[in-house]
CSV table of N, CA and C in Angstrom, one decimal:
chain,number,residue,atom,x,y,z
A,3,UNK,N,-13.4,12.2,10.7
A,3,UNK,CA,-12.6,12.8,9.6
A,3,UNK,C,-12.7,14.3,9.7
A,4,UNK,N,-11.7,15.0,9.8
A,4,UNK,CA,-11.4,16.1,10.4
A,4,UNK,C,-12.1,17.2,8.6
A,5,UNK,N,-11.9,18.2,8.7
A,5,UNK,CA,-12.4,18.8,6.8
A,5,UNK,C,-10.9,18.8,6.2
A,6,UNK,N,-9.8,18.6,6.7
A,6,UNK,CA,-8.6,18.9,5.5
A,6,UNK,C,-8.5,17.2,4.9
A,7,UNK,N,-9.2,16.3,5.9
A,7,UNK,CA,-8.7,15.3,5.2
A,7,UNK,C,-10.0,14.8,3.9
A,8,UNK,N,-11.0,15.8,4.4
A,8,UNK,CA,-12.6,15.0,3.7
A,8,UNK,C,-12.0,16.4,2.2
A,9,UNK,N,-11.2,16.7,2.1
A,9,UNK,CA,-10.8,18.1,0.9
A,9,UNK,C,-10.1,16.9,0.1
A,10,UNK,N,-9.5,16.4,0.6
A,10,UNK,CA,-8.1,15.3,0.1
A,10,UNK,C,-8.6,14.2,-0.7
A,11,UNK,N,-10.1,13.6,0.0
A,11,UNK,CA,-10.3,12.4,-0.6
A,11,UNK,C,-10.7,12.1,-1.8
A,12,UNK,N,-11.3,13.1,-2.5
A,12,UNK,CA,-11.7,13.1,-4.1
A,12,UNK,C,-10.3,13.2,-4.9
A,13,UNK,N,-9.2,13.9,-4.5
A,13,UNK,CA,-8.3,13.7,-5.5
A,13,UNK,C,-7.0,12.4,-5.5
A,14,UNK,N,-7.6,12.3,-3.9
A,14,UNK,CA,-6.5,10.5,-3.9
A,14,UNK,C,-7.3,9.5,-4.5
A,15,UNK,N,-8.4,9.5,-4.6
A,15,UNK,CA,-9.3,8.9,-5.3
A,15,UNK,C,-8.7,8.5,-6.9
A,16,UNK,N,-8.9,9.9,-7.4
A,16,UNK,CA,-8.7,10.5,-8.8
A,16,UNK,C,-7.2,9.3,-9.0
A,17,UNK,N,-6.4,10.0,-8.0
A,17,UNK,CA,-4.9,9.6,-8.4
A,17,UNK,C,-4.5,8.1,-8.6
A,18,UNK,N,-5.7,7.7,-7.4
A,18,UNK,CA,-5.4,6.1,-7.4
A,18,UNK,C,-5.8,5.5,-8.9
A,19,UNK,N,-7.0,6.1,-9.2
A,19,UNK,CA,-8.2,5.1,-9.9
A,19,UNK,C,-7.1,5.4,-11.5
A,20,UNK,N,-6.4,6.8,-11.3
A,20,UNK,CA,-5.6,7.0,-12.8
A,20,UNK,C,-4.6,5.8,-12.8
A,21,UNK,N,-3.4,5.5,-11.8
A,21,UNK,CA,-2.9,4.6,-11.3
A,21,UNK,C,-3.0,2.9,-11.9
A,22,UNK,N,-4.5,2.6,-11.3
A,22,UNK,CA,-4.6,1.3,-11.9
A,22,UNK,C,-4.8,1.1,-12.9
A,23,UNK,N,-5.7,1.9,-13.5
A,23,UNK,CA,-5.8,2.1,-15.0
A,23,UNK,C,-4.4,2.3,-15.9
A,24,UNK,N,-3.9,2.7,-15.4
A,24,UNK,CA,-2.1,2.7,-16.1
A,24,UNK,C,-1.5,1.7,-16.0
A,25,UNK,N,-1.8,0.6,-15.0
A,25,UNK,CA,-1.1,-0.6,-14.8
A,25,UNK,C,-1.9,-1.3,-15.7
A,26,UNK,N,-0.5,-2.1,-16.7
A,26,UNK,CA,-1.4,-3.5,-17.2
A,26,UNK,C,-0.7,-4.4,-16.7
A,27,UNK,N,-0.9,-5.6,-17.6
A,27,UNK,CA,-0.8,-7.0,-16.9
A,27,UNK,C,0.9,-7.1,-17.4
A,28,UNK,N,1.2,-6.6,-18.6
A,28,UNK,CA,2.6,-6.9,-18.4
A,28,UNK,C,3.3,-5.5,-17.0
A,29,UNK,N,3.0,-4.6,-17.3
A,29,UNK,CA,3.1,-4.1,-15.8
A,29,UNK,C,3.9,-4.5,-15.0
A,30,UNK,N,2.7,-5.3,-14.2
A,30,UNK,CA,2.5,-6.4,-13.3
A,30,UNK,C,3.7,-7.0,-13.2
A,31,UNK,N,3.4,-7.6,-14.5
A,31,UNK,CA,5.0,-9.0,-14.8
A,31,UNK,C,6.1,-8.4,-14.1
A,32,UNK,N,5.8,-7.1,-15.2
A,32,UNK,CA,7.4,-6.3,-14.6
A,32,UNK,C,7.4,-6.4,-13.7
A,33,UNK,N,6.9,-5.9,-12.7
A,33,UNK,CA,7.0,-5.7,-11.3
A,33,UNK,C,7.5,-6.7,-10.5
A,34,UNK,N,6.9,-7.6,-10.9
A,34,UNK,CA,7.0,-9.2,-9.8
A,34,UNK,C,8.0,-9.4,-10.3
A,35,UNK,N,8.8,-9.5,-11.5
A,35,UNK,CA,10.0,-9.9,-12.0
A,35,UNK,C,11.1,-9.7,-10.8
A,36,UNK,N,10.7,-7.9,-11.0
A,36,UNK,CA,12.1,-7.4,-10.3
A,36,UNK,C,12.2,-7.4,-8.8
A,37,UNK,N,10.7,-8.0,-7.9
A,37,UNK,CA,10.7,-7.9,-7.0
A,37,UNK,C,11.1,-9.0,-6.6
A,38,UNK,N,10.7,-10.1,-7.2
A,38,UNK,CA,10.8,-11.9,-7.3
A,38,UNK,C,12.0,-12.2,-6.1
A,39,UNK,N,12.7,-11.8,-6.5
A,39,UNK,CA,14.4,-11.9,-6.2
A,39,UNK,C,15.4,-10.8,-5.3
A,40,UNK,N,14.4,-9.7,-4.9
A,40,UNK,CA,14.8,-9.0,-3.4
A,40,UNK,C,14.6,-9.9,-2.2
A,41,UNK,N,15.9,-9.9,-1.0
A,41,UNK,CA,15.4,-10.4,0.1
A,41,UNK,C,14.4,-9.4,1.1
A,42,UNK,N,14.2,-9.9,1.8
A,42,UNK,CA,13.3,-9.0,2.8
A,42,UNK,C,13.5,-7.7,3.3
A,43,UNK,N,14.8,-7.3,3.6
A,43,UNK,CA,15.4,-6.1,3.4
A,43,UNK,C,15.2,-5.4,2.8
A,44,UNK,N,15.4,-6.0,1.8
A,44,UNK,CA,15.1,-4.8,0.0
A,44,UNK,C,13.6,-4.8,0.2
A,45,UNK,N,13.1,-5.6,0.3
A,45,UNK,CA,11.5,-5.7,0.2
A,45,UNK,C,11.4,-4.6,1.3
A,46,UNK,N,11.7,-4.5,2.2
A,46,UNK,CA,10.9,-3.7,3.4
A,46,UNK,C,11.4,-2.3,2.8
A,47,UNK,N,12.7,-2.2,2.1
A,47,UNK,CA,13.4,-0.3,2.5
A,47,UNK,C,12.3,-0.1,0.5
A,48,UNK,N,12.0,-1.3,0.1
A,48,UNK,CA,10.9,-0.6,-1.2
A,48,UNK,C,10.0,-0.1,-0.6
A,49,UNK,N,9.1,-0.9,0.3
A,49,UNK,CA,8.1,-0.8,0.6
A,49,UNK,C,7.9,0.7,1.5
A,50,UNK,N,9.1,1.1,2.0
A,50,UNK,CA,8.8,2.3,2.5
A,50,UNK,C,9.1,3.4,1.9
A,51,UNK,N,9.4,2.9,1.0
A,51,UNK,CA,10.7,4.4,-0.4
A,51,UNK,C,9.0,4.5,-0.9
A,52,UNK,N,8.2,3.6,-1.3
A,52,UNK,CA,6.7,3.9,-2.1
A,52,UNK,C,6.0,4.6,-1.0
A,53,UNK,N,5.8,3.9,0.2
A,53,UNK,CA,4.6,5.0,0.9
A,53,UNK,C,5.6,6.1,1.2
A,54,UNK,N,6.5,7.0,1.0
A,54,UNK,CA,7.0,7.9,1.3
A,54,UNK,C,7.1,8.5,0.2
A,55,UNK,N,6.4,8.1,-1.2
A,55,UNK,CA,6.7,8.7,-2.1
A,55,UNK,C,5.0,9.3,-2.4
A,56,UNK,N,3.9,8.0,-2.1
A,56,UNK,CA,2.6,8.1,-1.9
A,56,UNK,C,2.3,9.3,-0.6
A,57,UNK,N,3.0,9.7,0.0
A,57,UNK,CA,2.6,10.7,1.2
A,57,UNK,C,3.1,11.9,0.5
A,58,UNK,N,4.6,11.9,-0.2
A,58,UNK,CA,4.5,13.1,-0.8
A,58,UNK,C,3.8,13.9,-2.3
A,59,UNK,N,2.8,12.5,-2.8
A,59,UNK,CA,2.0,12.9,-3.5
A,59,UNK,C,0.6,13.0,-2.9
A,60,UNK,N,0.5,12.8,-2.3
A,60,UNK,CA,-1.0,12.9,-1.4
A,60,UNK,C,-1.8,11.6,-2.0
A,61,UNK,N,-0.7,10.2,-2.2
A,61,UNK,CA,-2.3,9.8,-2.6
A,61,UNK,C,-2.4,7.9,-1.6
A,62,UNK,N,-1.6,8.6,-0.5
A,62,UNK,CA,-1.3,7.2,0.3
A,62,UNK,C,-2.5,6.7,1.6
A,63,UNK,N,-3.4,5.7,1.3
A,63,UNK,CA,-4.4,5.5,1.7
A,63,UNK,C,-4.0,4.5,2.9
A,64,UNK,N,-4.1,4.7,4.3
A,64,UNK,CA,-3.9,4.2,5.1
A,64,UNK,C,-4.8,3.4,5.9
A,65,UNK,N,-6.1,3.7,5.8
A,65,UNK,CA,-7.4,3.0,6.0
A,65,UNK,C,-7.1,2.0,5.2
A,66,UNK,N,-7.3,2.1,3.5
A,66,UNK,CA,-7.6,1.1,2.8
A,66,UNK,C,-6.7,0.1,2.9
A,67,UNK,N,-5.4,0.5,3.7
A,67,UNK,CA,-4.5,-0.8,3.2
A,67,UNK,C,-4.7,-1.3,4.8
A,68,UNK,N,-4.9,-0.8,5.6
A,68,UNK,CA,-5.3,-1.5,7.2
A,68,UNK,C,-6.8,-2.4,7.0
A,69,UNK,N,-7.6,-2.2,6.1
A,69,UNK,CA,-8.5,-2.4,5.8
A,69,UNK,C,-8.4,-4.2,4.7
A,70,UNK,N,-7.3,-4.0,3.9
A,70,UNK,CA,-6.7,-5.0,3.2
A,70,UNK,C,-6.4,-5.8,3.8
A,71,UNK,N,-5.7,-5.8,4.6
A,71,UNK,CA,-5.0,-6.4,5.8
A,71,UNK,C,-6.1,-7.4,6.5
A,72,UNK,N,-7.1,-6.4,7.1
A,72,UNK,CA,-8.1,-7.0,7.8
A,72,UNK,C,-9.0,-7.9,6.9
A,73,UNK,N,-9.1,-7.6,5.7
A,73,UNK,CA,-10.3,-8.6,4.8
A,73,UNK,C,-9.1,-9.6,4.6
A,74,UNK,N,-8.0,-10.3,4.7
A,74,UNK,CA,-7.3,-11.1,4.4
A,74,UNK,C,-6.8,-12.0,5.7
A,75,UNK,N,-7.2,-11.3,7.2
A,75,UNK,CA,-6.7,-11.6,8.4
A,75,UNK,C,-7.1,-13.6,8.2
A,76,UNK,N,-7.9,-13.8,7.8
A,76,UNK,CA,-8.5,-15.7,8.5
A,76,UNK,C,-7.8,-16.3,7.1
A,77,UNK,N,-7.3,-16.1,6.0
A,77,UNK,CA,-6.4,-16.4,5.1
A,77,UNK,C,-4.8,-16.4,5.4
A,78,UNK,N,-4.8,-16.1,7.0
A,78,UNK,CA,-3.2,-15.6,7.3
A,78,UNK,C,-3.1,-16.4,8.7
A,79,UNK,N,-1.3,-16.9,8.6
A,79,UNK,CA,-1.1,-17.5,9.9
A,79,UNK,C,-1.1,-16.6,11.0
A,80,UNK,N,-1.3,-16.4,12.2
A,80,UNK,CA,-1.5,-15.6,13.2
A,80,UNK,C,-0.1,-14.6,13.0
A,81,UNK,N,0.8,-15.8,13.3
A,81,UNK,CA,2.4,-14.6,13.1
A,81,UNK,C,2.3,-13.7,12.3
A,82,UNK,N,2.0,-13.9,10.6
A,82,UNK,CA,2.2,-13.1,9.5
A,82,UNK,C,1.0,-12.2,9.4
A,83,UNK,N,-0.2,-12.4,10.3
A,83,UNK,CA,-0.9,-11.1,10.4
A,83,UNK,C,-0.3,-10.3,11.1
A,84,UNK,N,0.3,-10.8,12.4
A,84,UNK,CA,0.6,-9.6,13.7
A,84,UNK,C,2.1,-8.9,12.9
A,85,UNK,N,3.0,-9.7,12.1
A,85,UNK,CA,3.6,-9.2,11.4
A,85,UNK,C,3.6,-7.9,10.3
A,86,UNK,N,2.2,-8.0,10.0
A,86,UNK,CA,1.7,-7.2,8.5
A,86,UNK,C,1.3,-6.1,9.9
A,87,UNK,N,0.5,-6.3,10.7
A,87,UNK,CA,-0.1,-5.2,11.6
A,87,UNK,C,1.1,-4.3,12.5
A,88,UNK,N,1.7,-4.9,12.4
A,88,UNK,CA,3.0,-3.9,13.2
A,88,UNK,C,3.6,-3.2,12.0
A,89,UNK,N,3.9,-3.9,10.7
A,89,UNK,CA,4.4,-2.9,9.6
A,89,UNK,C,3.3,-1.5,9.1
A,90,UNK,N,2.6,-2.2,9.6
A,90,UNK,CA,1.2,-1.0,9.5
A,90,UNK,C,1.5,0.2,10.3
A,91,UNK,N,1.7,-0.3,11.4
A,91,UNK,CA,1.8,0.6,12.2
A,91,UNK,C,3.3,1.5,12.0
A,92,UNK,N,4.4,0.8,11.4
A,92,UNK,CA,5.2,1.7,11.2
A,92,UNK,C,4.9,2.6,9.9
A,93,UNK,N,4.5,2.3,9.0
A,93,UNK,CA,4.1,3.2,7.8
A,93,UNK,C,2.8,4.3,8.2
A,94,UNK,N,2.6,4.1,9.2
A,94,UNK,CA,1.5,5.3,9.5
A,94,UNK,C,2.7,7.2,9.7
């Protein structure tokens, strides 16, 4: 870890931890509601409209979600991990 990114980590921290705490459980609902019923398309151009919105807030954690990925890998069919690890790699 280089020092601009060890400057960084206490306030993505901050940003995340405000984040969940703001989410409740109806939240949630909402969320899954409106996602329920996107096909995969929509699902992929969301999923990169957020980490593009998380990079221009500084609070897009790329470890921890490569890291998610990997504590979920023996829960996952081989395809849909190599799947999730290539989408990884494009959101970097």
């Amino acid at each position: 870890m280089n020092f601009s990114e060890y400057t960084k980590q206490p306030q993505q921290e901050e940003k995340r931890e405000e984040r969940a705490k703001s989410m409740s459980e109806e939240d949630v609902m909402k969320q899954y509601e409106e996602l329920k019923s996107m096909n995969n398309s929509q699902l992929t151009a969301r999923l990169f409209d957020e980490v593009a919105r998380q990079k221009r807030d500084g609070i897009f954690d790329y470890a921890s979600l490569a890291q998610s990925v990997e504590n979920i890998k023996e829960y996952l069919p081989q395809k849909t991990y190599q799947n999730l690890k290539n989408m990884l790699d494009n959101l970097r």
